[in-house]
Amino acid sequence: MIPVDVLLGTVLFFQTGIGVQGNFFLIYLFSFLFFTGQRMRPIDLILTQLAVANSLLLLSRGVMEGLAVLGLKNVLDDIGCKIVFYLHRVGRGLSLSTTCLLSGFQAIIISSHNPRWIKFKAIVPRYIMPSILFCWIFHMLKNIIILIKLRGPKGTGNISETKDYVYCSVNVTDVISASLHGLVISLPDAVCMAFLSFNTGYKICLLYKHHKRVQGVRTDTSLHRAFPETRATQMILLLVSIFLTFYLLNSILTGCMNSMTVSRWMIHSSAFLAACFPMVSPFVLIKSDPQIMRYYNTVQRRKKSKY
């Protein structure tokens, strides 16, 4: 019978390997198009950022959790532990922020038939890059405290004053400081989750109104053919729904971990849930967005023309 730790380690390595391949495919594809001067959609910049954030999240935690589950717990020293955990938290925050940015951008696109949104739609693309840079700076600054609080796998001081996270530990001597830190970390995430929930409901209402409006106008053949904007919105709604599901489950588990003695199954389950969206999202995008495969065919044709 296969030990539970070996099974968990195998699953975590599988998640990381599959997810990194999917996200690296998107990063390579969009980078190739950008550096060869191909015409791209404004939304492609957000998708590239999402793939980068997901790759950072997977590589920073997935590999280390897998090694820890298999018994290699002291691979990192104090500095390595700080860097890995810091990159994980930055990647997690970037994934959430970029999903919000993607959802908000698509809401503006499908609202463009309203005269009040037409001018706004025209200027939104120029603010995508500044928004992405802001997200990077914000999350890098917000998580600096991790570089102070985190210790190596064995921790320091009294064992009752630390929380063990298998390959790292956190000092929890100051309850007030820990609670304040938890509030600072959780508040932006809660705002993003509220925005995503509201935005999702708003887009569902728009799609329903659009469906009712055109139901009597379309012909029998066009009834089965979705407009590009509608298809893109449905893809993003699916992506956001997957994100909300796994993020909420992981947040609940993380809250339990912060309020009680951390057990191994909770740590490994948290790692599994955290890796689910980064693993799934690139394949949802590839499957749901036909433009990505058209980009891929363009890249293949350009490569063949060189030989």
PDB file of C-alpha atoms in Angstrom:
ATOM      1  CA  MET A   1       0.000   0.000   0.000  1.00  0.00           C
ATOM      2  CA  ILE A   2       1.348   3.433  -0.979  1.00  0.00           C
ATOM      3  CA  PRO A   3       2.071   5.696   2.047  1.00  0.00           C
ATOM      4  CA  VAL A   4      -0.098   8.821   2.255  1.00  0.00           C
ATOM      5  CA  ASP A   5       2.950  11.124   2.223  1.00  0.00           C
ATOM      6  CA  VAL A   6       4.278   9.562  -0.976  1.00  0.00           C
ATOM      7  CA  LEU A   7       0.861   9.876  -2.602  1.00  0.00           C
ATOM      8  CA  LEU A   8       0.562  13.537  -1.582  1.00  0.00           C
ATOM      9  CA  GLY A   9       4.072  14.271  -2.812  1.00  0.00           C
ATOM     10  CA  THR A  10       3.314  12.669  -6.163  1.00  0.00           C
ATOM     11  CA  VAL A  11       0.106  14.697  -6.525  1.00  0.00           C
ATOM     12  CA  LEU A  12       1.881  17.960  -5.677  1.00  0.00           C
ATOM     13  CA  PHE A  13       4.692  17.281  -8.156  1.00  0.00           C
ATOM     14  CA  PHE A  14       2.109  16.342 -10.802  1.00  0.00           C
ATOM     15  CA  GLN A  15       0.176  19.571 -10.186  1.00  0.00           C
ATOM     16  CA  THR A  16       3.324  21.656 -10.393  1.00  0.00           C
ATOM     17  CA  GLY A  17       4.652  19.963 -13.538  1.00  0.00           C
ATOM     18  CA  ILE A  18       1.379  20.133 -15.482  1.00  0.00           C
ATOM     19  CA  GLY A  19       0.596  23.687 -14.351  1.00  0.00           C
ATOM     20  CA  VAL A  20       4.060  25.047 -15.145  1.00  0.00           C
ATOM     21  CA  GLN A  21       3.953  23.547 -18.649  1.00  0.00           C
ATOM     22  CA  GLY A  22       0.568  25.136 -19.387  1.00  0.00           C
ATOM     23  CA  ASN A  23       1.539  28.549 -18.032  1.00  0.00           C
ATOM     24  CA  PHE A  24       4.956  28.524 -19.721  1.00  0.00           C
ATOM     25  CA  PHE A  25       3.228  27.747 -23.014  1.00  0.00           C
ATOM     26  CA  LEU A  26       1.160  30.937 -22.687  1.00  0.00           C
ATOM     27  CA  ILE A  27       4.160  33.007 -21.597  1.00  0.00           C
ATOM     28  CA  TYR A  28       6.231  31.744 -24.537  1.00  0.00           C
ATOM     29  CA  LEU A  29       3.391  32.241 -27.023  1.00  0.00           C
ATOM     30  CA  PHE A  30       2.570  35.825 -26.005  1.00  0.00           C
ATOM     31  CA  SER A  31       6.250  36.760 -25.658  1.00  0.00           C
ATOM     32  CA  PHE A  32       7.038  35.433 -29.151  1.00  0.00           C
ATOM     33  CA  LEU A  33       4.170  37.432 -30.645  1.00  0.00           C
ATOM     34  CA  PHE A  34       5.197  40.579 -28.777  1.00  0.00           C
ATOM     35  CA  PHE A  35       8.881  40.463 -29.760  1.00  0.00           C
ATOM     36  CA  THR A  36       8.077  39.645 -33.397  1.00  0.00           C
ATOM     37  CA  GLY A  37       5.740  42.623 -33.664  1.00  0.00           C
ATOM     38  CA  GLN A  38       2.502  40.698 -34.137  1.00  0.00           C
ATOM     39  CA  ARG A  39      -0.789  42.441 -33.503  1.00  0.00           C
ATOM     40  CA  MET A  40      -2.193  41.405 -30.125  1.00  0.00           C
ATOM     41  CA  ARG A  41      -5.297  42.124 -28.072  1.00  0.00           C
ATOM     42  CA  PRO A  42      -5.070  44.364 -24.976  1.00  0.00           C
ATOM     43  CA  ILE A  43      -6.362  41.452 -22.907  1.00  0.00           C
ATOM     44  CA  ASP A  44      -3.326  39.336 -23.904  1.00  0.00           C
ATOM     45  CA  LEU A  45      -1.105  41.422 -21.630  1.00  0.00           C
ATOM     46  CA  ILE A  46      -3.337  40.534 -18.671  1.00  0.00           C
ATOM     47  CA  LEU A  47      -3.325  36.852 -19.638  1.00  0.00           C
ATOM     48  CA  THR A  48       0.484  36.899 -19.780  1.00  0.00           C
ATOM     49  CA  GLN A  49       0.616  38.466 -16.333  1.00  0.00           C
ATOM     50  CA  LEU A  50      -1.769  35.807 -15.004  1.00  0.00           C
ATOM     51  CA  ALA A  51       0.435  33.046 -16.434  1.00  0.00           C
ATOM     52  CA  VAL A  52       3.538  34.605 -14.829  1.00  0.00           C
ATOM     53  CA  ALA A  53       1.793  34.896 -11.440  1.00  0.00           C
ATOM     54  CA  ASN A  54       0.563  31.307 -11.619  1.00  0.00           C
ATOM     55  CA  SER A  55       4.022  30.015 -12.556  1.00  0.00           C
ATOM     56  CA  LEU A  56       5.569  31.919  -9.657  1.00  0.00           C
ATOM     57  CA  LEU A  57       2.997  30.463  -7.271  1.00  0.00           C
ATOM     58  CA  LEU A  58       3.516  26.901  -8.494  1.00  0.00           C
ATOM     59  CA  LEU A  59       7.307  26.942  -8.554  1.00  0.00           C
ATOM     60  CA  SER A  60       7.718  28.698  -5.209  1.00  0.00           C
ATOM     61  CA  ARG A  61       5.551  26.360  -3.171  1.00  0.00           C
ATOM     62  CA  GLY A  62       4.647  23.281  -5.176  1.00  0.00           C
ATOM     63  CA  VAL A  63       8.204  21.953  -5.468  1.00  0.00           C
ATOM     64  CA  MET A  64       9.090  22.636  -1.820  1.00  0.00           C
ATOM     65  CA  GLU A  65       5.861  21.131  -0.477  1.00  0.00           C
ATOM     66  CA  GLY A  66       6.408  18.046  -2.626  1.00  0.00           C
ATOM     67  CA  LEU A  67       9.949  17.617  -1.323  1.00  0.00           C
ATOM     68  CA  ALA A  68       8.797  18.169   2.261  1.00  0.00           C
ATOM     69  CA  VAL A  69       6.041  15.567   1.916  1.00  0.00           C
ATOM     70  CA  LEU A  70       8.635  13.048   0.695  1.00  0.00           C
ATOM     71  CA  GLY A  71      10.768  13.724   3.782  1.00  0.00           C
ATOM     72  CA  LEU A  72      13.262  16.322   2.462  1.00  0.00           C
ATOM     73  CA  LYS A  73      12.328  19.058   4.948  1.00  0.00           C
ATOM     74  CA  ASN A  74      15.646  20.817   5.476  1.00  0.00           C
ATOM     75  CA  VAL A  75      16.503  21.594   1.868  1.00  0.00           C
ATOM     76  CA  LEU A  76      16.378  25.361   2.471  1.00  0.00           C
ATOM     77  CA  ASP A  77      18.338  27.459   4.935  1.00  0.00           C
ATOM     78  CA  ASP A  78      16.900  30.544   6.633  1.00  0.00           C
ATOM     79  CA  ILE A  79      17.425  32.853   3.637  1.00  0.00           C
ATOM     80  CA  GLY A  80      16.120  30.326   1.109  1.00  0.00           C
ATOM     81  CA  CYS A  81      13.028  29.741   3.212  1.00  0.00           C
ATOM     82  CA  LYS A  82      12.297  33.486   3.355  1.00  0.00           C
ATOM     83  CA  ILE A  83      12.693  33.890  -0.418  1.00  0.00           C
ATOM     84  CA  VAL A  84      10.529  30.895  -1.329  1.00  0.00           C
ATOM     85  CA  PHE A  85       7.699  31.805   1.038  1.00  0.00           C
ATOM     86  CA  TYR A  86       7.894  35.480   0.004  1.00  0.00           C
ATOM     87  CA  LEU A  87       7.668  34.614  -3.706  1.00  0.00           C
ATOM     88  CA  HIS A  88       4.735  32.322  -2.976  1.00  0.00           C
ATOM     89  CA  ARG A  89       2.776  35.060  -1.211  1.00  0.00           C
ATOM     90  CA  VAL A  90       3.606  37.595  -3.939  1.00  0.00           C
ATOM     91  CA  GLY A  91       2.516  35.114  -6.626  1.00  0.00           C
ATOM     92  CA  ARG A  92      -0.706  34.354  -4.737  1.00  0.00           C
ATOM     93  CA  GLY A  93      -1.551  38.045  -4.435  1.00  0.00           C
ATOM     94  CA  LEU A  94      -0.688  38.705  -8.076  1.00  0.00           C
ATOM     95  CA  SER A  95      -2.903  35.833  -9.206  1.00  0.00           C
ATOM     96  CA  LEU A  96      -5.842  37.311  -7.305  1.00  0.00           C
ATOM     97  CA  SER A  97      -5.189  40.902  -8.475  1.00  0.00           C
ATOM     98  CA  THR A  98      -4.709  39.868 -12.101  1.00  0.00           C
ATOM     99  CA  THR A  99      -7.923  37.840 -12.055  1.00  0.00           C
ATOM    100  CA  CYS A 100      -9.703  40.970 -10.786  1.00  0.00           C
ATOM    101  CA  LEU A 101      -8.091  43.042 -13.533  1.00  0.00           C
ATOM    102  CA  LEU A 102      -9.109  40.504 -16.164  1.00  0.00           C
ATOM    103  CA  SER A 103     -12.679  40.366 -14.905  1.00  0.00           C
ATOM    104  CA  GLY A 104     -12.973  44.153 -14.695  1.00  0.00           C
ATOM    105  CA  PHE A 105     -11.532  44.675 -18.177  1.00  0.00           C
ATOM    106  CA  GLN A 106     -14.001  42.215 -19.686  1.00  0.00           C
ATOM    107  CA  ALA A 107     -16.906  43.884 -17.860  1.00  0.00           C
ATOM    108  CA  ILE A 108     -15.968  47.189 -19.523  1.00  0.00           C
ATOM    109  CA  ILE A 109     -15.705  45.517 -22.942  1.00  0.00           C
ATOM    110  CA  ILE A 110     -19.188  43.980 -22.823  1.00  0.00           C
ATOM    111  CA  SER A 111     -20.662  47.214 -21.415  1.00  0.00           C
ATOM    112  CA  SER A 112     -19.394  49.230 -24.375  1.00  0.00           C
ATOM    113  CA  HIS A 113     -22.835  49.394 -26.028  1.00  0.00           C
ATOM    114  CA  ASN A 114     -23.828  51.835 -23.308  1.00  0.00           C
ATOM    115  CA  PRO A 115     -22.870  55.385 -24.449  1.00  0.00           C
ATOM    116  CA  ARG A 116     -21.399  56.140 -21.022  1.00  0.00           C
ATOM    117  CA  TRP A 117     -18.870  53.318 -21.439  1.00  0.00           C
ATOM    118  CA  ILE A 118     -17.763  53.926 -25.047  1.00  0.00           C
ATOM    119  CA  LYS A 119     -15.161  56.599 -24.228  1.00  0.00           C
ATOM    120  CA  PHE A 120     -14.016  54.658 -21.171  1.00  0.00           C
ATOM    121  CA  LYS A 121     -13.478  51.534 -23.285  1.00  0.00           C
ATOM    122  CA  ALA A 122     -11.193  53.470 -25.638  1.00  0.00           C
ATOM    123  CA  ILE A 123      -8.824  54.641 -22.876  1.00  0.00           C
ATOM    124  CA  VAL A 124      -8.765  51.475 -20.723  1.00  0.00           C
ATOM    125  CA  PRO A 125      -6.014  49.626 -22.710  1.00  0.00           C
ATOM    126  CA  ARG A 126      -3.449  52.332 -21.950  1.00  0.00           C
ATOM    127  CA  TYR A 127      -3.903  51.755 -18.211  1.00  0.00           C
ATOM    128  CA  ILE A 128      -3.356  47.993 -18.296  1.00  0.00           C
ATOM    129  CA  MET A 129       0.444  48.116 -17.981  1.00  0.00           C
ATOM    130  CA  PRO A 130       0.428  50.725 -15.159  1.00  0.00           C
ATOM    131  CA  SER A 131      -2.145  48.596 -13.337  1.00  0.00           C
ATOM    132  CA  ILE A 132       0.044  45.498 -13.649  1.00  0.00           C
ATOM    133  CA  LEU A 133       3.097  47.388 -12.377  1.00  0.00           C
ATOM    134  CA  PHE A 134       1.065  48.701  -9.441  1.00  0.00           C
ATOM    135  CA  CYS A 135      -0.003  45.150  -8.558  1.00  0.00           C
ATOM    136  CA  TRP A 136       3.632  43.986  -8.526  1.00  0.00           C
ATOM    137  CA  ILE A 137       4.810  46.882  -6.353  1.00  0.00           C
ATOM    138  CA  PHE A 138       1.860  46.592  -3.956  1.00  0.00           C
ATOM    139  CA  HIS A 139       2.248  42.870  -3.302  1.00  0.00           C
ATOM    140  CA  MET A 140       6.026  43.030  -3.049  1.00  0.00           C
ATOM    141  CA  LEU A 141       5.757  45.740  -0.384  1.00  0.00           C
ATOM    142  CA  LYS A 142       2.810  44.149   1.429  1.00  0.00           C
ATOM    143  CA  ASN A 143       4.664  40.879   1.980  1.00  0.00           C
ATOM    144  CA  ILE A 144       7.987  42.320   3.143  1.00  0.00           C
ATOM    145  CA  ILE A 145       7.052  41.412   6.722  1.00  0.00           C
ATOM    146  CA  ILE A 146       7.439  37.747   5.725  1.00  0.00           C
ATOM    147  CA  LEU A 147      11.177  38.342   5.346  1.00  0.00           C
ATOM    148  CA  ILE A 148      11.222  39.371   9.022  1.00  0.00           C
ATOM    149  CA  LYS A 149       8.839  36.881  10.625  1.00  0.00           C
ATOM    150  CA  LEU A 150       9.802  33.729   8.755  1.00  0.00           C
ATOM    151  CA  ARG A 151      12.521  31.382   9.939  1.00  0.00           C
ATOM    152  CA  GLY A 152      14.165  28.211   8.696  1.00  0.00           C
ATOM    153  CA  PRO A 153      12.465  24.804   8.990  1.00  0.00           C
ATOM    154  CA  LYS A 154      13.442  24.319  12.640  1.00  0.00           C
ATOM    155  CA  GLY A 155      12.429  27.800  13.798  1.00  0.00           C
ATOM    156  CA  THR A 156      14.012  29.680  16.683  1.00  0.00           C
ATOM    157  CA  GLY A 157      13.258  30.083  20.350  1.00  0.00           C
ATOM    158  CA  ASN A 158      10.510  28.292  22.256  1.00  0.00           C
ATOM    159  CA  ILE A 159       8.689  25.762  20.075  1.00  0.00           C
ATOM    160  CA  SER A 160       5.354  26.983  21.495  1.00  0.00           C
ATOM    161  CA  GLU A 161       6.081  30.432  20.032  1.00  0.00           C
ATOM    162  CA  THR A 162       6.326  29.229  16.436  1.00  0.00           C
ATOM    163  CA  LYS A 163       4.050  27.712  13.836  1.00  0.00           C
ATOM    164  CA  ASP A 164       5.689  24.972  11.814  1.00  0.00           C
ATOM    165  CA  TYR A 165       4.944  24.964   8.049  1.00  0.00           C
ATOM    166  CA  VAL A 166       7.043  21.834   7.303  1.00  0.00           C
ATOM    167  CA  TYR A 167       9.893  23.583   5.460  1.00  0.00           C
ATOM    168  CA  CYS A 168       9.546  26.945   7.251  1.00  0.00           C
ATOM    169  CA  SER A 169       8.260  28.307  10.564  1.00  0.00           C
ATOM    170  CA  VAL A 170       6.782  31.615  11.716  1.00  0.00           C
ATOM    171  CA  ASN A 171       7.329  33.405  14.998  1.00  0.00           C
ATOM    172  CA  VAL A 172       3.980  34.098  16.741  1.00  0.00           C
ATOM    173  CA  THR A 173       5.129  35.559  20.062  1.00  0.00           C
ATOM    174  CA  ASP A 174       3.198  38.817  19.679  1.00  0.00           C
ATOM    175  CA  VAL A 175      -0.518  38.027  19.379  1.00  0.00           C
ATOM    176  CA  ILE A 176      -1.516  41.628  18.664  1.00  0.00           C
ATOM    177  CA  SER A 177       1.145  41.995  15.982  1.00  0.00           C
ATOM    178  CA  ALA A 178       0.077  38.692  14.401  1.00  0.00           C
ATOM    179  CA  SER A 179      -3.583  39.773  14.364  1.00  0.00           C
ATOM    180  CA  LEU A 180      -2.712  43.146  12.834  1.00  0.00           C
ATOM    181  CA  HIS A 181      -0.582  41.454  10.195  1.00  0.00           C
ATOM    182  CA  GLY A 182      -3.433  39.063   9.431  1.00  0.00           C
ATOM    183  CA  LEU A 183      -5.819  41.997   8.970  1.00  0.00           C
ATOM    184  CA  VAL A 184      -3.409  43.837   6.664  1.00  0.00           C
ATOM    185  CA  ILE A 185      -2.909  40.701   4.586  1.00  0.00           C
ATOM    186  CA  SER A 186      -6.586  39.709   4.475  1.00  0.00           C
ATOM    187  CA  LEU A 187      -8.246  43.080   3.816  1.00  0.00           C
ATOM    188  CA  PRO A 188      -6.994  43.578   0.211  1.00  0.00           C
ATOM    189  CA  ASP A 189      -7.885  39.956  -0.546  1.00  0.00           C
ATOM    190  CA  ALA A 190     -11.397  40.459   0.856  1.00  0.00           C
ATOM    191  CA  VAL A 191     -11.856  43.598  -1.276  1.00  0.00           C
ATOM    192  CA  CYS A 192     -10.732  41.705  -4.392  1.00  0.00           C
ATOM    193  CA  MET A 193     -13.053  38.798  -3.623  1.00  0.00           C
ATOM    194  CA  ALA A 194     -15.986  41.181  -3.152  1.00  0.00           C
ATOM    195  CA  PHE A 195     -15.137  42.884  -6.439  1.00  0.00           C
ATOM    196  CA  LEU A 196     -14.931  39.559  -8.265  1.00  0.00           C
ATOM    197  CA  SER A 197     -18.276  38.421  -6.844  1.00  0.00           C
ATOM    198  CA  PHE A 198     -20.019  41.680  -7.782  1.00  0.00           C
ATOM    199  CA  ASN A 199     -18.396  41.735 -11.211  1.00  0.00           C
ATOM    200  CA  THR A 200     -19.421  38.152 -11.900  1.00  0.00           C
ATOM    201  CA  GLY A 201     -23.051  38.897 -11.009  1.00  0.00           C
ATOM    202  CA  TYR A 202     -22.967  42.038 -13.158  1.00  0.00           C
ATOM    203  CA  LYS A 203     -21.679  40.169 -16.223  1.00  0.00           C
ATOM    204  CA  ILE A 204     -24.209  37.378 -15.774  1.00  0.00           C
ATOM    205  CA  CYS A 205     -26.991  39.993 -15.796  1.00  0.00           C
ATOM    206  CA  LEU A 206     -25.553  41.614 -18.930  1.00  0.00           C
ATOM    207  CA  LEU A 207     -25.302  38.279 -20.727  1.00  0.00           C
ATOM    208  CA  TYR A 208     -28.877  37.409 -19.762  1.00  0.00           C
ATOM    209  CA  LYS A 209     -30.185  40.769 -21.013  1.00  0.00           C
ATOM    210  CA  HIS A 210     -28.166  40.390 -24.209  1.00  0.00           C
ATOM    211  CA  HIS A 211     -29.561  36.891 -24.745  1.00  0.00           C
ATOM    212  CA  LYS A 212     -33.144  38.085 -24.271  1.00  0.00           C
ATOM    213  CA  ARG A 213     -32.616  41.061 -26.579  1.00  0.00           C
ATOM    214  CA  VAL A 214     -31.227  39.086 -29.511  1.00  0.00           C
ATOM    215  CA  GLN A 215     -33.336  35.955 -29.041  1.00  0.00           C
ATOM    216  CA  GLY A 216     -36.000  37.168 -31.409  1.00  0.00           C
ATOM    217  CA  VAL A 217     -33.536  38.695 -33.882  1.00  0.00           C
ATOM    218  CA  ARG A 218     -31.185  35.806 -34.660  1.00  0.00           C
ATOM    219  CA  THR A 219     -31.882  33.284 -37.337  1.00  0.00           C
ATOM    220  CA  ASP A 220     -31.987  29.552 -36.649  1.00  0.00           C
ATOM    221  CA  THR A 221     -28.370  29.129 -37.750  1.00  0.00           C
ATOM    222  CA  SER A 222     -27.069  32.056 -35.698  1.00  0.00           C
ATOM    223  CA  LEU A 223     -28.787  30.845 -32.552  1.00  0.00           C
ATOM    224  CA  HIS A 224     -26.038  28.275 -32.145  1.00  0.00           C
ATOM    225  CA  ARG A 225     -23.190  30.694 -32.818  1.00  0.00           C
ATOM    226  CA  ALA A 226     -21.961  32.842 -29.929  1.00  0.00           C
ATOM    227  CA  PHE A 227     -20.600  36.309 -30.564  1.00  0.00           C
ATOM    228  CA  PRO A 228     -16.859  36.689 -29.790  1.00  0.00           C
ATOM    229  CA  GLU A 229     -17.498  39.062 -26.852  1.00  0.00           C
ATOM    230  CA  THR A 230     -20.056  36.676 -25.368  1.00  0.00           C
ATOM    231  CA  ARG A 231     -17.737  33.691 -25.783  1.00  0.00           C
ATOM    232  CA  ALA A 232     -14.839  35.594 -24.168  1.00  0.00           C
ATOM    233  CA  THR A 233     -17.061  36.671 -21.278  1.00  0.00           C
ATOM    234  CA  GLN A 234     -18.222  33.111 -20.699  1.00  0.00           C
ATOM    235  CA  MET A 235     -14.583  31.974 -20.645  1.00  0.00           C
ATOM    236  CA  ILE A 236     -13.649  34.572 -18.044  1.00  0.00           C
ATOM    237  CA  LEU A 237     -16.735  33.765 -15.967  1.00  0.00           C
ATOM    238  CA  LEU A 238     -15.651  30.118 -15.924  1.00  0.00           C
ATOM    239  CA  LEU A 239     -12.111  31.122 -14.967  1.00  0.00           C
ATOM    240  CA  VAL A 240     -13.321  33.408 -12.168  1.00  0.00           C
ATOM    241  CA  SER A 241     -15.728  30.758 -10.859  1.00  0.00           C
ATOM    242  CA  ILE A 242     -12.895  28.215 -10.631  1.00  0.00           C
ATOM    243  CA  PHE A 243     -10.704  30.792  -8.917  1.00  0.00           C
ATOM    244  CA  LEU A 244     -13.366  31.778  -6.368  1.00  0.00           C
ATOM    245  CA  THR A 245     -14.091  28.147  -5.501  1.00  0.00           C
ATOM    246  CA  PHE A 246     -10.499  27.130  -4.797  1.00  0.00           C
ATOM    247  CA  TYR A 247      -9.565  30.467  -3.217  1.00  0.00           C
ATOM    248  CA  LEU A 248     -12.459  30.378  -0.763  1.00  0.00           C
ATOM    249  CA  LEU A 249     -11.741  26.778   0.220  1.00  0.00           C
ATOM    250  CA  ASN A 250      -8.065  27.573   0.731  1.00  0.00           C
ATOM    251  CA  SER A 251      -8.868  30.763   2.678  1.00  0.00           C
ATOM    252  CA  ILE A 252     -11.127  28.840   5.050  1.00  0.00           C
ATOM    253  CA  LEU A 253      -8.422  26.240   5.600  1.00  0.00           C
ATOM    254  CA  THR A 254      -5.767  28.948   6.072  1.00  0.00           C
ATOM    255  CA  GLY A 255      -7.974  30.648   8.653  1.00  0.00           C
ATOM    256  CA  CYS A 256      -8.243  27.373  10.549  1.00  0.00           C
ATOM    257  CA  MET A 257      -4.466  26.956  10.386  1.00  0.00           C
ATOM    258  CA  ASN A 258      -3.924  30.434  11.850  1.00  0.00           C
ATOM    259  CA  SER A 259      -6.256  29.787  14.796  1.00  0.00           C
ATOM    260  CA  MET A 260      -5.113  26.329  15.895  1.00  0.00           C
ATOM    261  CA  THR A 261      -2.168  23.986  15.987  1.00  0.00           C
ATOM    262  CA  VAL A 262      -1.125  23.289  12.407  1.00  0.00           C
ATOM    263  CA  SER A 263      -1.292  19.631  11.395  1.00  0.00           C
ATOM    264  CA  ARG A 264       0.458  18.071   8.422  1.00  0.00           C
ATOM    265  CA  TRP A 265      -2.717  17.195   6.502  1.00  0.00           C
ATOM    266  CA  MET A 266      -3.861  20.844   6.743  1.00  0.00           C
ATOM    267  CA  ILE A 267      -0.567  22.104   5.332  1.00  0.00           C
ATOM    268  CA  HIS A 268      -0.576  19.615   2.459  1.00  0.00           C
ATOM    269  CA  SER A 269      -4.271  20.219   1.731  1.00  0.00           C
ATOM    270  CA  SER A 270      -3.646  23.972   1.643  1.00  0.00           C
ATOM    271  CA  ALA A 271      -0.780  23.450  -0.809  1.00  0.00           C
ATOM    272  CA  PHE A 272      -3.009  21.257  -2.982  1.00  0.00           C
ATOM    273  CA  LEU A 273      -5.857  23.822  -3.068  1.00  0.00           C
ATOM    274  CA  ALA A 274      -3.445  26.701  -3.710  1.00  0.00           C
ATOM    275  CA  ALA A 275      -2.035  24.882  -6.756  1.00  0.00           C
ATOM    276  CA  CYS A 276      -5.392  23.900  -8.301  1.00  0.00           C
ATOM    277  CA  PHE A 277      -6.243  27.212  -9.992  1.00  0.00           C
ATOM    278  CA  PRO A 278      -2.701  27.898 -11.324  1.00  0.00           C
ATOM    279  CA  MET A 279      -2.689  24.365 -12.779  1.00  0.00           C
ATOM    280  CA  VAL A 280      -6.154  24.537 -14.362  1.00  0.00           C
ATOM    281  CA  SER A 281      -6.326  28.140 -15.606  1.00  0.00           C
ATOM    282  CA  PRO A 282      -3.963  27.919 -18.642  1.00  0.00           C
ATOM    283  CA  PHE A 283      -5.860  24.932 -20.019  1.00  0.00           C
ATOM    284  CA  VAL A 284      -9.204  26.684 -19.492  1.00  0.00           C
ATOM    285  CA  LEU A 285      -7.841  29.637 -21.478  1.00  0.00           C
ATOM    286  CA  ILE A 286      -6.426  27.449 -24.250  1.00  0.00           C
ATOM    287  CA  LYS A 287      -9.652  25.472 -24.543  1.00  0.00           C
ATOM    288  CA  SER A 288     -12.070  28.404 -24.292  1.00  0.00           C
ATOM    289  CA  ASP A 289     -10.254  31.132 -26.253  1.00  0.00           C
ATOM    290  CA  PRO A 290      -9.938  30.258 -29.983  1.00  0.00           C
ATOM    291  CA  GLN A 291      -7.609  33.220 -30.510  1.00  0.00           C
ATOM    292  CA  ILE A 292      -4.865  31.482 -28.524  1.00  0.00           C
ATOM    293  CA  MET A 293      -4.770  28.557 -30.941  1.00  0.00           C
ATOM    294  CA  ARG A 294      -4.793  30.996 -33.864  1.00  0.00           C
ATOM    295  CA  TYR A 295      -1.766  32.658 -32.291  1.00  0.00           C
ATOM    296  CA  TYR A 296      -0.123  29.261 -31.958  1.00  0.00           C
ATOM    297  CA  ASN A 297      -0.753  28.462 -35.644  1.00  0.00           C
ATOM    298  CA  THR A 298       0.741  31.835 -36.576  1.00  0.00           C
ATOM    299  CA  VAL A 299       3.867  31.084 -34.563  1.00  0.00           C
ATOM    300  CA  GLN A 300       4.215  27.669 -36.198  1.00  0.00           C
ATOM    301  CA  ARG A 301       3.883  29.155 -39.700  1.00  0.00           C
ATOM    302  CA  ARG A 302       6.523  31.797 -38.951  1.00  0.00           C
ATOM    303  CA  LYS A 303       8.916  29.139 -37.671  1.00  0.00           C
ATOM    304  CA  LYS A 304       8.424  26.980 -40.771  1.00  0.00           C
ATOM    305  CA  SER A 305       8.984  29.960 -43.071  1.00  0.00           C
ATOM    306  CA  LYS A 306      12.486  30.423 -41.607  1.00  0.00           C
ATOM    307  CA  TYR A 307      13.594  26.955 -42.734  1.00  0.00           C
TER     308      TYR A 307
END
